[in-house]
PDB file of C-alpha atoms in Angstrom:
ATOM      1  CA  MET A 540      44.862   4.917-234.839  1.00 52.00           C
ATOM      2  CA  SER A 541      45.672   8.100-236.852  1.00 62.00           C
ATOM      3  CA  LYS A 542      49.336   9.272-237.541  1.00 67.00           C
ATOM      4  CA  PRO A 543      50.361  12.532-235.641  1.00 77.00           C
ATOM      5  CA  ALA A 544      51.021  15.327-237.510  1.00 80.00           C
ATOM      6  CA  CYS A 545      54.584  16.543-238.240  1.00 81.00           C
ATOM      7  CA  PRO A 546      55.341  19.636-235.862  1.00 79.00           C
ATOM      8  CA  LYS A 547      57.752  20.974-238.668  1.00 81.00           C
ATOM      9  CA  CYS A 548      55.370  20.881-241.956  1.00 84.00           C
ATOM     10  CA  ASP A 549      52.028  19.837-240.540  1.00 81.00           C
ATOM     11  CA  ALA A 550      52.107  16.562-242.787  1.00 84.00           C
ATOM     12  CA  THR A 551      49.797  13.610-241.630  1.00 84.00           C
ATOM     13  CA  GLU A 552      51.924  11.237-243.427  1.00 87.00           C
ATOM     14  CA  ALA A 553      54.511   9.768-241.235  1.00 87.00           C
ATOM     15  CA  THR A 554      56.394   6.225-240.584  1.00 88.00           C
ATOM     16  CA  LYS A 555      57.422   4.555-237.204  1.00 87.00           C
ATOM     17  CA  SER A 556      60.901   5.178-236.888  1.00 86.00           C
ATOM     18  CA  GLY A 557      61.821   3.394-233.301  1.00 85.00           C
ATOM     19  CA  VAL A 558      61.061   4.091-229.965  1.00 82.00           C
ATOM     20  CA  ILE A 559      62.994   6.710-227.491  1.00 78.00           C
ATOM     21  CA  GLY A 560      62.431   6.707-223.737  1.00 74.00           C
ATOM     22  CA  ASP A 561      59.196   4.646-224.136  1.00 74.00           C
ATOM     23  CA  ARG A 562      57.842   6.767-226.599  1.00 77.00           C
ATOM     24  CA  GLN A 563      56.996   6.271-229.957  1.00 82.00           C
ATOM     25  CA  ARG A 564      59.386   8.142-232.801  1.00 86.00           C
ATOM     26  CA  TYR A 565      58.046   8.814-236.072  1.00 87.00           C
ATOM     27  CA  LYS A 566      59.671  10.210-239.587  1.00 89.00           C
ATOM     28  CA  CYS A 567      57.598  12.511-241.839  1.00 89.00           C
ATOM     29  CA  LYS A 568      57.528  11.146-245.345  1.00 90.00           C
ATOM     30  CA  LYS A 569      56.883  14.710-246.718  1.00 90.00           C
ATOM     31  CA  CYS A 570      60.174  16.639-245.094  1.00 90.00           C
ATOM     32  CA  GLY A 571      61.953  13.841-243.316  1.00 89.00           C
ATOM     33  CA  TYR A 572      61.702  15.537-239.894  1.00 88.00           C
ATOM     34  CA  HIS A 573      62.179  12.857-236.998  1.00 87.00           C
ATOM     35  CA  PHE A 574      59.635  13.720-233.874  1.00 84.00           C
ATOM     36  CA  THR A 575      58.115  11.877-230.950  1.00 81.00           C
ATOM     37  CA  VAL A 576      54.613  12.148-229.992  1.00 71.00           C
ATOM     38  CA  ALA A 577      54.114  14.765-227.454  1.00 54.00           C
ATOM     39  CA  LYS A 578      53.896  13.894-223.744  1.00 50.00           C
ATOM     40  CA  VAL A 579      50.250  14.278-222.420  1.00 51.00           C
ATOM     41  CA  GLY A 580      49.844  16.904-219.882  1.00 49.00           C
ATOM     42  CA  ARG A 581      52.914  19.003-221.166  1.00 57.00           C
ATOM     43  CA  GLU A 582      51.530  21.093-223.579  1.00 64.00           C
ATOM     44  CA  VAL A 583      50.738  24.772-222.701  1.00 73.00           C
ATOM     45  CA  ASN A 584      47.591  26.478-222.869  1.00 79.00           C
ATOM     46  CA  SER A 585      47.505  28.468-226.261  1.00 85.00           C
ATOM     47  CA  TYR A 586      46.370  31.412-224.446  1.00 85.00           C
ATOM     48  CA  TYR A 587      49.399  31.736-222.709  1.00 87.00           C
ATOM     49  CA  VAL A 588      51.333  31.440-226.134  1.00 91.00           C
ATOM     50  CA  ILE A 589      49.138  33.947-227.586  1.00 90.00           C
ATOM     51  CA  LYS A 590      49.193  36.380-224.832  1.00 89.00           C
ATOM     52  CA  ALA A 591      53.170  35.887-224.303  1.00 90.00           C
ATOM     53  CA  LEU A 592      53.626  36.801-228.326  1.00 91.00           C
ATOM     54  CA  GLN A 593      51.498  39.877-228.033  1.00 87.00           C
ATOM     55  CA  LEU A 594      53.483  41.159-225.072  1.00 86.00           C
ATOM     56  CA  TYR A 595      56.773  40.408-226.813  1.00 88.00           C
ATOM     57  CA  ILE A 596      55.538  42.550-229.770  1.00 84.00           C
ATOM     58  CA  GLU A 597      54.310  45.285-227.530  1.00 80.00           C
ATOM     59  CA  GLY A 598      57.797  45.370-226.276  1.00 79.00           C
ATOM     60  CA  VAL A 599      57.950  43.826-223.198  1.00 84.00           C
ATOM     61  CA  SER A 600      61.116  41.694-222.387  1.00 86.00           C
ATOM     62  CA  TYR A 601      61.186  37.994-222.013  1.00 91.00           C
ATOM     63  CA  ARG A 602      62.147  37.770-218.303  1.00 91.00           C
ATOM     64  CA  GLU A 603      59.280  40.425-217.754  1.00 88.00           C
ATOM     65  CA  ILE A 604      56.818  38.221-219.845  1.00 88.00           C
ATOM     66  CA  GLU A 605      58.058  35.249-217.534  1.00 87.00           C
ATOM     67  CA  ARG A 606      57.112  37.378-214.208  1.00 84.00           C
ATOM     68  CA  LEU A 607      53.791  38.379-215.543  1.00 84.00           C
ATOM     69  CA  LEU A 608      52.576  34.758-217.067  1.00 84.00           C
ATOM     70  CA  GLY A 609      54.462  32.404-215.109  1.00 83.00           C
ATOM     71  CA  VAL A 610      55.840  30.535-218.209  1.00 86.00           C
ATOM     72  CA  SER A 611      59.606  30.207-218.776  1.00 88.00           C
ATOM     73  CA  HIS A 612      61.239  32.741-220.542  1.00 92.00           C
ATOM     74  CA  VAL A 613      63.294  30.328-222.364  1.00 93.00           C
ATOM     75  CA  SER A 614      59.635  29.144-223.729  1.00 91.00           C
ATOM     76  CA  VAL A 615      58.688  32.575-224.756  1.00 93.00           C
ATOM     77  CA  MET A 616      61.815  32.640-226.540  1.00 94.00           C
ATOM     78  CA  ASN A 617      60.839  29.292-228.369  1.00 93.00           C
ATOM     79  CA  TRP A 618      57.532  30.533-229.297  1.00 93.00           C
ATOM     80  CA  VAL A 619      59.213  33.749-231.024  1.00 94.00           C
ATOM     81  CA  LYS A 620      61.200  31.777-233.015  1.00 94.00           C
ATOM     82  CA  LYS A 621      58.784  29.103-233.865  1.00 92.00           C
ATOM     83  CA  TYR A 622      56.079  31.683-235.000  1.00 92.00           C
ATOM     84  CA  GLY A 623      58.637  33.823-236.792  1.00 91.00           C
ATOM     85  CA  VAL A 624      57.659  36.938-234.824  1.00 89.00           C
ATOM     86  CA  LYS A 625      60.140  39.800-235.304  1.00 85.00           C
ATOM     87  CA  ALA A 626      61.451  41.783-232.587  1.00 74.00           C
ATOM     88  CA  PRO A 627      60.049  45.555-232.279  1.00 67.00           C
ATOM     89  CA  ARG A 628      62.176  48.178-233.796  1.00 72.00           C
ATOM     90  CA  GLN A 629      63.887  50.266-231.104  1.00 67.00           C
ATOM     91  CA  THR A 630      62.435  53.633-230.871  1.00 65.00           C
ATOM     92  CA  GLU A 631      62.880  56.703-228.526  1.00 68.00           C
ATOM     93  CA  TYR A 632      59.687  55.303-227.086  1.00 67.00           C
ATOM     94  CA  HIS A 633      59.866  52.680-224.332  1.00 68.00           C
ATOM     95  CA  PRO A 634      56.875  50.634-222.807  1.00 73.00           C
ATOM     96  CA  THR A 635      55.724  50.784-219.295  1.00 80.00           C
ATOM     97  CA  TYR A 636      52.692  48.614-217.917  1.00 83.00           C
ATOM     98  CA  GLN A 637      50.415  48.554-215.179  1.00 87.00           C
ATOM     99  CA  ILE A 638      48.310  45.657-213.571  1.00 88.00           C
ATOM    100  CA  LEU A 639      44.683  46.819-212.995  1.00 91.00           C
ATOM    101  CA  ASN A 640      41.537  45.322-212.071  1.00 91.00           C
ATOM    102  CA  GLN A 641      38.462  46.282-213.729  1.00 92.00           C
ATOM    103  CA  LYS A 642      37.495  49.332-211.211  1.00 94.00           C
ATOM    104  CA  GLU A 643      41.246  50.692-211.260  1.00 93.00           C
ATOM    105  CA  LEU A 644      41.100  50.399-215.277  1.00 92.00           C
ATOM    106  CA  ALA A 645      37.835  52.342-215.215  1.00 92.00           C
ATOM    107  CA  GLU A 646      39.058  54.838-212.865  1.00 93.00           C
ATOM    108  CA  PHE A 647      42.232  55.268-214.991  1.00 91.00           C
ATOM    109  CA  PHE A 648      40.071  55.880-218.162  1.00 90.00           C
ATOM    110  CA  GLN A 649      38.119  58.674-216.086  1.00 92.00           C
ATOM    111  CA  GLN A 650      40.883  61.032-215.613  1.00 90.00           C
ATOM    112  CA  PRO A 651      41.631  62.800-218.890  1.00 86.00           C
ATOM    113  CA  GLY A 652      45.049  63.716-218.175  1.00 86.00           C
ATOM    114  CA  ASN A 653      45.987  59.759-218.308  1.00 84.00           C
ATOM    115  CA  LEU A 654      44.910  59.796-221.967  1.00 81.00           C
ATOM    116  CA  LYS A 655      47.378  62.145-223.409  1.00 79.00           C
ATOM    117  CA  GLY A 656      51.152  61.982-224.306  1.00 71.00           C
ATOM    118  CA  ALA A 657      51.497  58.338-224.884  1.00 67.00           C
ATOM    119  CA  GLY A 658      49.977  55.295-226.910  1.00 76.00           C
ATOM    120  CA  MET A 659      48.393  52.472-224.856  1.00 84.00           C
ATOM    121  CA  VAL A 660      46.904  49.396-225.341  1.00 84.00           C
ATOM    122  CA  VAL A 661      44.908  47.175-222.735  1.00 88.00           C
ATOM    123  CA  THR A 662      44.879  43.613-222.996  1.00 86.00           C
ATOM    124  CA  GLU A 663      43.211  40.966-220.732  1.00 86.00           C
ATOM    125  CA  LEU A 664      45.222  39.198-218.211  1.00 81.00           C
ATOM    126  CA  GLY A 665      43.445  36.655-216.472  1.00 79.00           C
ATOM    127  CA  ASP A 666      40.984  38.315-214.085  1.00 84.00           C
ATOM    128  CA  LYS A 667      42.928  41.735-214.638  1.00 87.00           C
ATOM    129  CA  PHE A 668      44.050  44.021-217.289  1.00 89.00           C
ATOM    130  CA  MET A 669      47.295  45.056-218.476  1.00 87.00           C
ATOM    131  CA  LEU A 670      47.720  48.544-219.762  1.00 87.00           C
ATOM    132  CA  ILE A 671      50.762  49.356-221.702  1.00 85.00           C
ATOM    133  CA  ARG A 672      51.866  52.614-222.537  1.00 82.00           C
ATOM    134  CA  TRP A 673      54.622  53.941-224.631  1.00 75.00           C
ATOM    135  CA  GLU A 674      56.625  57.160-223.234  1.00 71.00           C
ATOM    136  CA  ARG A 675      59.480  58.985-224.672  1.00 65.00           C
ATOM    137  CA  PHE A 676      62.612  58.391-222.982  1.00 58.00           C
ATOM    138  CA  ARG A 677      63.787  61.366-221.127  1.00 53.00           C
ATOM    139  CA  GLN A 678      66.510  63.269-222.565  1.00 50.00           C
ATOM    140  CA  GLY A 679      68.710  64.867-219.861  1.00 44.00           C
TER     141      GLY A 679
END
């Protein structure tokens, strides 16, 4: 049986270091970090991690990402911290988004007025698409 990789430094050199809650505990020889083997079935699909980080970079809030993807906002915060993603700089623009199916997205892009006045990005969201636009805050 191969030794598990350290979640902190990815080294594969670890020694057994006791048992906690019926799970084997290890100590990394390289960095000294103690960890347990991940539970089977508790891993989140990497698609959701990548999509959550992408939405965060686009300026979507943690709670809004939770509503969109069905993943805890705390998990999203932990991924942001784990992967060192920096918060977007606050500007005079704010993101707004729409969830569209393929037909609605095609109709959106056929109207020339929708393509002016804001930057936008389209990203896949399961069987639908998310259109994120950046619009200026209204002064008034």
